[in-house]
Amino acid sequence: MGLPLAASAQQMSEDASIVVEKPWARASLGTSRPGGAYLTVRNEGSESISLIGLRTDISGMASIHETSTNSDGVSSMAPADDIMIPAGGMIALEPGGYHAMLMQLQSPLVEGETFSLTLLFSDGTELEITVPVLGIGARGPEG
Ligand SMILES: [Cu+2]
C-alpha cells in the first residue's frame, strides 16, 4: 500500500524559508472527540520565527497543544505557548509532544482523505498545507 502522495511531499512557503514535512493526521472516531495532526517544520530562513497558531475549516477550534508527562507517569495536555524555531532549526509535532489539536471537528477525519491546515507564524507568514489522514492506529507517515 502506497502512501497518499502528499505524505511524502515537502510543502513550503513562497520564499522557501519555511518547509513543512511529513504532515499527517489520525482518522477520527466521528466528530465527538478532537482530532490530532502532526508534522515537522524547518526554518530555512536567517531569522528565528515562531509558530503561533493554526487555522482549518474542519475544526471550530484548532490550536497547538503540548503533551507532558508528570513524575507519576500521568500524561496531560495543554495549549502550548508560541513555539520558537531558530534559524536553521526545526520542530516536530508528534504523538506525545506538540500536536495540532483539532477540536469541534466539523466533519470526521476519514482515512485516505486530506484536509488543508494553515500554519500561522510570528512574521506574518501563513502557510497552507495539505494533510493526509492515515489510519486510526497510525503512529506516523512511515507506519
Ligand atoms: Cu491536545
PDB file of C-alpha atoms and ligand atoms in Angstrom:
ATOM      1  CA  MET A   1       0.000   0.000   0.000  1.00  0.00           C
ATOM      2  CA  GLY A   2       1.423   3.350  -1.003  1.00  0.00           C
ATOM      3  CA  LEU A   3       1.022   6.491   0.990  1.00  0.00           C
ATOM      4  CA  PRO A   4      -1.053   9.391  -0.235  1.00  0.00           C
ATOM      5  CA  LEU A   5       1.274  11.469  -2.373  1.00  0.00           C
ATOM      6  CA  ALA A   6       1.144  14.460  -0.062  1.00  0.00           C
ATOM      7  CA  ALA A   7       2.500  12.450   2.859  1.00  0.00           C
ATOM      8  CA  SER A   8       5.994  12.375   1.457  1.00  0.00           C
ATOM      9  CA  ALA A   9       5.985  15.751  -0.253  1.00  0.00           C
ATOM     10  CA  GLN A  10       7.575  18.878   1.097  1.00  0.00           C
ATOM     11  CA  GLN A  11       5.352  21.898   1.345  1.00  0.00           C
ATOM     12  CA  MET A  12       6.966  25.273   1.742  1.00  0.00           C
ATOM     13  CA  SER A  13       6.355  28.978   1.959  1.00  0.00           C
ATOM     14  CA  GLU A  14       6.723  31.100  -1.166  1.00  0.00           C
ATOM     15  CA  ASP A  15      10.250  32.206  -0.284  1.00  0.00           C
ATOM     16  CA  ALA A  16      11.138  28.626   0.774  1.00  0.00           C
ATOM     17  CA  SER A  17      12.160  29.832   4.228  1.00  0.00           C
ATOM     18  CA  ILE A  18       9.638  27.600   5.979  1.00  0.00           C
ATOM     19  CA  VAL A  19       9.468  23.948   4.992  1.00  0.00           C
ATOM     20  CA  VAL A  20       6.853  21.530   6.300  1.00  0.00           C
ATOM     21  CA  GLU A  21       7.488  17.818   6.050  1.00  0.00           C
ATOM     22  CA  LYS A  22       5.569  14.652   6.829  1.00  0.00           C
ATOM     23  CA  PRO A  23       2.214  16.111   7.748  1.00  0.00           C
ATOM     24  CA  TRP A  24      -0.361  13.545   8.791  1.00  0.00           C
ATOM     25  CA  ALA A  25      -3.425  13.164  10.936  1.00  0.00           C
ATOM     26  CA  ARG A  26      -5.069  10.203  12.537  1.00  0.00           C
ATOM     27  CA  ALA A  27      -8.513   9.156  11.431  1.00  0.00           C
ATOM     28  CA  SER A  28     -11.118  10.244  13.990  1.00  0.00           C
ATOM     29  CA  LEU A  29     -13.992   8.417  15.613  1.00  0.00           C
ATOM     30  CA  GLY A  30     -16.725  10.629  14.256  1.00  0.00           C
ATOM     31  CA  THR A  31     -16.682  14.218  15.418  1.00  0.00           C
ATOM     32  CA  SER A  32     -17.320  13.928  19.151  1.00  0.00           C
ATOM     33  CA  ARG A  33     -13.628  13.666  20.001  1.00  0.00           C
ATOM     34  CA  PRO A  34     -10.917  16.062  18.861  1.00  0.00           C
ATOM     35  CA  GLY A  35      -8.568  15.146  16.048  1.00  0.00           C
ATOM     36  CA  GLY A  36      -4.796  15.375  16.107  1.00  0.00           C
ATOM     37  CA  ALA A  37      -2.388  16.357  13.350  1.00  0.00           C
ATOM     38  CA  TYR A  38       1.378  16.082  13.239  1.00  0.00           C
ATOM     39  CA  LEU A  39       4.210  17.430  11.091  1.00  0.00           C
ATOM     40  CA  THR A  40       7.689  18.851  11.186  1.00  0.00           C
ATOM     41  CA  VAL A  41       8.581  22.459  10.417  1.00  0.00           C
ATOM     42  CA  ARG A  42      12.051  23.529   9.319  1.00  0.00           C
ATOM     43  CA  ASN A  43      13.178  27.127   9.396  1.00  0.00           C
ATOM     44  CA  GLU A  44      15.445  27.614   6.385  1.00  0.00           C
ATOM     45  CA  GLY A  45      15.483  31.379   6.854  1.00  0.00           C
ATOM     46  CA  SER A  46      18.112  33.524   8.519  1.00  0.00           C
ATOM     47  CA  GLU A  47      15.912  34.743  11.388  1.00  0.00           C
ATOM     48  CA  SER A  48      14.170  32.814  14.105  1.00  0.00           C
ATOM     49  CA  ILE A  49      10.407  32.564  13.783  1.00  0.00           C
ATOM     50  CA  SER A  50       7.659  31.226  15.987  1.00  0.00           C
ATOM     51  CA  LEU A  51       4.721  29.010  15.164  1.00  0.00           C
ATOM     52  CA  ILE A  52       1.903  30.947  16.802  1.00  0.00           C
ATOM     53  CA  GLY A  53      -1.286  29.228  15.719  1.00  0.00           C
ATOM     54  CA  LEU A  54      -3.365  27.198  13.322  1.00  0.00           C
ATOM     55  CA  ARG A  55      -6.462  27.538  11.254  1.00  0.00           C
ATOM     56  CA  THR A  56      -8.506  24.934   9.413  1.00  0.00           C
ATOM     57  CA  ASP A  57     -12.064  24.711   8.172  1.00  0.00           C
ATOM     58  CA  ILE A  58     -12.509  21.234   9.595  1.00  0.00           C
ATOM     59  CA  SER A  59     -12.130  22.420  13.172  1.00  0.00           C
ATOM     60  CA  GLY A  60     -14.120  25.043  15.022  1.00  0.00           C
ATOM     61  CA  MET A  61     -11.227  25.415  17.437  1.00  0.00           C
ATOM     62  CA  ALA A  62      -7.739  24.471  16.289  1.00  0.00           C
ATOM     63  CA  SER A  63      -4.714  25.114  18.472  1.00  0.00           C
ATOM     64  CA  ILE A  64      -1.275  23.828  19.245  1.00  0.00           C
ATOM     65  CA  HIS A  65      -1.118  21.633  22.313  1.00  0.00           C
ATOM     66  CA  GLU A  66       1.730  20.158  24.233  1.00  0.00           C
ATOM     67  CA  THR A  67       1.522  16.787  25.926  1.00  0.00           C
ATOM     68  CA  SER A  68       3.619  16.397  29.031  1.00  0.00           C
ATOM     69  CA  THR A  69       4.061  13.522  31.466  1.00  0.00           C
ATOM     70  CA  ASN A  70       4.421  14.192  35.177  1.00  0.00           C
ATOM     71  CA  SER A  71       6.630  12.294  37.634  1.00  0.00           C
ATOM     72  CA  ASP A  72       3.805   9.808  38.276  1.00  0.00           C
ATOM     73  CA  GLY A  73       3.717   8.935  34.590  1.00  0.00           C
ATOM     74  CA  VAL A  74       0.384  10.645  34.027  1.00  0.00           C
ATOM     75  CA  SER A  75       0.092  12.445  30.699  1.00  0.00           C
ATOM     76  CA  SER A  76      -1.876  15.599  30.236  1.00  0.00           C
ATOM     77  CA  MET A  77      -2.008  18.266  27.594  1.00  0.00           C
ATOM     78  CA  ALA A  78      -2.489  21.981  27.494  1.00  0.00           C
ATOM     79  CA  PRO A  79      -2.375  24.745  24.910  1.00  0.00           C
ATOM     80  CA  ALA A  80       1.244  25.468  24.031  1.00  0.00           C
ATOM     81  CA  ASP A  81       2.848  28.866  24.017  1.00  0.00           C
ATOM     82  CA  ASP A  82       4.344  30.105  20.764  1.00  0.00           C
ATOM     83  CA  ILE A  83       6.998  27.649  19.595  1.00  0.00           C
ATOM     84  CA  MET A  84      10.221  29.351  18.572  1.00  0.00           C
ATOM     85  CA  ILE A  85      12.181  27.820  15.686  1.00  0.00           C
ATOM     86  CA  PRO A  86      15.735  29.142  15.439  1.00  0.00           C
ATOM     87  CA  ALA A  87      17.212  29.892  12.033  1.00  0.00           C
ATOM     88  CA  GLY A  88      18.297  26.552  10.593  1.00  0.00           C
ATOM     89  CA  GLY A  89      16.337  24.679  13.241  1.00  0.00           C
ATOM     90  CA  MET A  90      13.251  22.530  13.244  1.00  0.00           C
ATOM     91  CA  ILE A  91      10.394  21.500  15.477  1.00  0.00           C
ATOM     92  CA  ALA A  92       8.346  18.333  15.412  1.00  0.00           C
ATOM     93  CA  LEU A  93       4.679  17.999  16.185  1.00  0.00           C
ATOM     94  CA  GLU A  94       4.406  14.319  17.034  1.00  0.00           C
ATOM     95  CA  PRO A  95       2.405  11.981  19.270  1.00  0.00           C
ATOM     96  CA  GLY A  96       3.429  12.526  22.899  1.00  0.00           C
ATOM     97  CA  GLY A  97       4.695  16.072  22.318  1.00  0.00           C
ATOM     98  CA  TYR A  98       3.452  19.091  20.491  1.00  0.00           C
ATOM     99  CA  HIS A  99       0.454  18.447  18.277  1.00  0.00           C
ATOM    100  CA  ALA A 100      -2.187  20.267  16.315  1.00  0.00           C
ATOM    101  CA  MET A 101      -5.347  19.790  18.357  1.00  0.00           C
ATOM    102  CA  LEU A 102      -8.450  19.948  16.213  1.00  0.00           C
ATOM    103  CA  MET A 103     -11.445  20.497  18.478  1.00  0.00           C
ATOM    104  CA  GLN A 104     -15.042  20.896  17.390  1.00  0.00           C
ATOM    105  CA  LEU A 105     -14.489  18.798  14.272  1.00  0.00           C
ATOM    106  CA  GLN A 106     -16.837  19.922  11.541  1.00  0.00           C
ATOM    107  CA  SER A 107     -16.536  16.581   9.764  1.00  0.00           C
ATOM    108  CA  PRO A 108     -14.807  13.315  10.660  1.00  0.00           C
ATOM    109  CA  LEU A 109     -11.209  12.712   9.628  1.00  0.00           C
ATOM    110  CA  VAL A 110     -11.510   9.825   7.189  1.00  0.00           C
ATOM    111  CA  GLU A 111      -8.569   7.593   6.307  1.00  0.00           C
ATOM    112  CA  GLY A 112      -7.374   8.229   2.756  1.00  0.00           C
ATOM    113  CA  GLU A 113      -8.753  11.756   2.615  1.00  0.00           C
ATOM    114  CA  THR A 114      -6.865  15.023   3.038  1.00  0.00           C
ATOM    115  CA  PHE A 115      -7.659  18.415   4.530  1.00  0.00           C
ATOM    116  CA  SER A 116      -5.961  21.743   4.467  1.00  0.00           C
ATOM    117  CA  LEU A 117      -4.344  23.285   7.512  1.00  0.00           C
ATOM    118  CA  THR A 118      -2.906  26.787   7.704  1.00  0.00           C
ATOM    119  CA  LEU A 119       0.098  27.381   9.957  1.00  0.00           C
ATOM    120  CA  LEU A 120       0.462  30.895  11.337  1.00  0.00           C
ATOM    121  CA  PHE A 121       3.906  32.308  12.044  1.00  0.00           C
ATOM    122  CA  SER A 122       5.157  35.292  14.005  1.00  0.00           C
ATOM    123  CA  ASP A 123       6.495  37.047  10.905  1.00  0.00           C
ATOM    124  CA  GLY A 124       3.040  37.092   9.363  1.00  0.00           C
ATOM    125  CA  THR A 125       3.581  34.085   7.117  1.00  0.00           C
ATOM    126  CA  GLU A 126       0.513  31.932   6.670  1.00  0.00           C
ATOM    127  CA  LEU A 127       1.405  28.580   5.166  1.00  0.00           C
ATOM    128  CA  GLU A 128      -1.433  26.388   3.937  1.00  0.00           C
ATOM    129  CA  ILE A 129      -0.536  22.724   3.752  1.00  0.00           C
ATOM    130  CA  THR A 130      -2.360  19.559   2.786  1.00  0.00           C
ATOM    131  CA  VAL A 131      -2.590  16.929   5.496  1.00  0.00           C
ATOM    132  CA  PRO A 132      -3.308  13.298   4.590  1.00  0.00           C
ATOM    133  CA  VAL A 133      -5.424  11.290   7.019  1.00  0.00           C
ATOM    134  CA  LEU A 134      -3.902   7.952   7.975  1.00  0.00           C
ATOM    135  CA  GLY A 135      -5.488   5.019   9.804  1.00  0.00           C
ATOM    136  CA  ILE A 136      -6.865   5.237  13.300  1.00  0.00           C
ATOM    137  CA  GLY A 137      -3.915   3.323  14.733  1.00  0.00           C
ATOM    138  CA  ALA A 138      -1.226   5.116  12.735  1.00  0.00           C
ATOM    139  CA  ARG A 139       1.836   6.339  14.564  1.00  0.00           C
ATOM    140  CA  GLY A 140       3.340   8.313  11.728  1.00  0.00           C
ATOM    141  CA  PRO A 141       3.739   8.575   7.965  1.00  0.00           C
ATOM    142  CA  GLU A 142       6.213   5.693   7.986  1.00  0.00           C
ATOM    143  CA  GLY A 143       3.682   3.404   9.634  1.00  0.00           C
TER     144      GLY A 143
HETATM  145 CU    CU B   1      -4.205  18.071  22.561  1.00  0.00          CU
END
